């Protein structure tokens, strides 16, 4: 019986309950949708890592032999270890073509290989009995290659044809990038391949095999840091790089993506969550107020206090539950497919499917609880009264004059200002909700547009301000002095050496990049930026450190930083003579002279030039050529995926703003019908009344916007704080974004008000004033 | 021509399938400065007449002349202006703005009409000076009704229309309200029209219009109306 009463109550307050319902749906829709996306990706990746036995640690050195392997296997905490040879080789699709900019990372594995196993998706299974090579499926697809086709590896000026035995996916290549300067995997120009080290074909490559990687699986119970320490001790006298999963480029990039999705998915529903709870509170307060007499009657009839309380609380439970479940059911169906299409362009996983994490169920529960709690709080007061009390009309609420009214100023204010101030004071919670709704709307808009600005600004900083070269010629590992000299002679430019380093200051340790620059021929091809956006030159003496790295290591100009090349034993010390900001790739930068002063040999990894390289033919020393346009295009394609997120944010904030404002407006309009009719009778024109109502709307909107702007900035900073340590993005929100955020919020507010104020004309004075409600 | 003239006025409510004649073919006249009581049982059509007169509703047929102008021909805009300048309305349930104080409720008229009477003066006239900073919820029913009268009067309207002004009040308070209305008519020459179903009120009026079933049953002239205080209800 009470259930039927609830449904009827809901029907008579349809607009309030629908908006609570929609807010609850949106909160759970977005949360569970984004959650299902990243949780699905994570689940599948974890399963993939497990099934293919992704190593826990990778060692890289110039040469490992069987003795090394036995030594490692004998260590405590090591479950398994094996050797592998990995190198990059140019490859041509068409055997006649010896010029190619495509690179394959070739992995030679032992016949008994049992770690980091590729997953064959086409052609033959991986077995040492088969000759030929297993090729990266994405690379094959991008180049229209099929099982059975032939490709040619280029080495030492010769071409080695190979047959594709099968197509594979690999857990180390979920995210696949040639080096740290590329953002988007280019499946067309970079891929990987696996082959067994035994087949006779290999001898054709002309190389004697010396393994340069060791893959290690640790015991489940072993402490990773202890194992790393032991490995470090074992290979202390050699150049040897130790990488664990967290610092593996593919694993860590993928994990960062998951973290960022998590962050966006958490921030967004929060606002809706708050609004649905607050709407519930106001609606229930109003309803129980109107039903005071009814509550008294129910009590008089003998319903227990708890029964009645539960009746009203159940409104919240049902709404929260229904909204939460609808969102939970639709979100994972709608959002992941959209996000997956853009994720698929960056990551390669064996399958793409959603997974519902327990936290999605939790949000439904939280929605239910918050709606229930707010209805409980709303009607608790009503129920405390005695039945006889509730049957009498409510005692007039004592209205106090606020301090503004006591001042002389008040008398000078005109009627509409007085009316609006009082109206806001009388409906504090409703006004608060309007402000929160507007603030949320502005904040989300600024968040959305701000994210775009941040990425745009990174692109601008990276490619217009810092890297001003036109082309980057990446060298092969041992380019040979002749080739280097001939390049120096034929091109104007600058040699650069980029290497991974470890940095430390006392107990603080970080990984970073070292950039060593030679003198340029004509101009510097890379510029350095001070924090205040001026260009600074690389100091002749001492090293420059990037802002974020300095912050991470707690260093300032004049301090000494210790660093060493990855895998080296000896720490070097450099005095910090400048600090520069760079959005991507934190570390040290120094000139060649300073580097050589440290006793190191300058071994350039790339040549930078401002010349267009349209007709320069590639020499053997050059592994690949990246022109800036390509780099920028890569980067900008990241924006594509961002656009989707921004669209979701903008649509979300539009619905948030309009639903909240419409609902509140409609609610207050219904409550004020009598007052408005009175004003009409007194001779106010509909337009005057509209202005009256609009005034309050404008105040609350402005207040909401004022609060929303900083919140938007905080959201952007929060998002940036989830970025990995190697990134230092400025929360650079352009005035345009700010402007758009404000203007769109205003437009929503105005159009909602316009729709509502149309009703003013239709107020029927006679019926509205007929009797007391 | 009389100050107010109803000429064959009918008001029909369209309720879908049914049509209901709340007022049918009514004609009467009222002179300037008169204190008029419209009497009739519940549902007779008294409020309907008052609403038509106050420009809150439109006639179905017939004409209403106020000061020689036919307001039944007015559009929405003109009607609003008419309400603004010519009409003061007092309701049974006061209809004060709950968020404004007594003073501010009256001062609304100032916002509406520059030449409205001085707010304090009007409040003094209805005897509410000491309560002027209270909100409606803090006033008694009689006090609220006096605020509502002050609000109507301060516009200095041509017509003061009161729909059951004492309906929600006890008889003593009601008497004071009526005395106030009568005083306005006597001393300021204000035309006052009061709707009621209380037939004893006939004694204090200059003119009594009796309504039954949407028609006029009788119009009486009263040459010697009693002061409101002398009537016992
Ligand atoms: N909007 C409407 N739709 C249909 N019928 C209506 C409407 N308003 C009033 N009526 C009818 O018109 C008749 C006259 O109504 P009116 O309000 O004028 O009565 P009244 O004389 O003021 O009665 P009371 O003393 O009870 O206030 C009533 O029978 C009523 O039912
Ligand atoms: Mg009536």
PDB file of C-alpha atoms in Angstrom, chain B residues 12-20:
ATOM      1  CA  UNK B  12     -18.718  30.605 -19.341  1.00  0.00           C
ATOM      2  CA  UNK B  13     -16.189  28.030 -18.176  1.00  0.00           C
ATOM      3  CA  UNK B  14     -15.261  25.535 -20.821  1.00  0.00           C
ATOM      4  CA  UNK B  15     -14.603  22.194 -19.221  1.00  0.00           C
ATOM      5  CA  UNK B  16     -14.118  20.094 -22.303  1.00  0.00           C
ATOM      6  CA  UNK B  17     -17.380  18.328 -22.898  1.00  0.00           C
ATOM      7  CA  UNK B  18     -19.272  20.489 -20.420  1.00  0.00           C
ATOM      8  CA  UNK B  19     -19.773  24.208 -20.466  1.00  0.00           C
ATOM      9  CA  UNK B  20     -20.579  25.957 -17.238  1.00  0.00           C
TER      10      UNK B  20
END
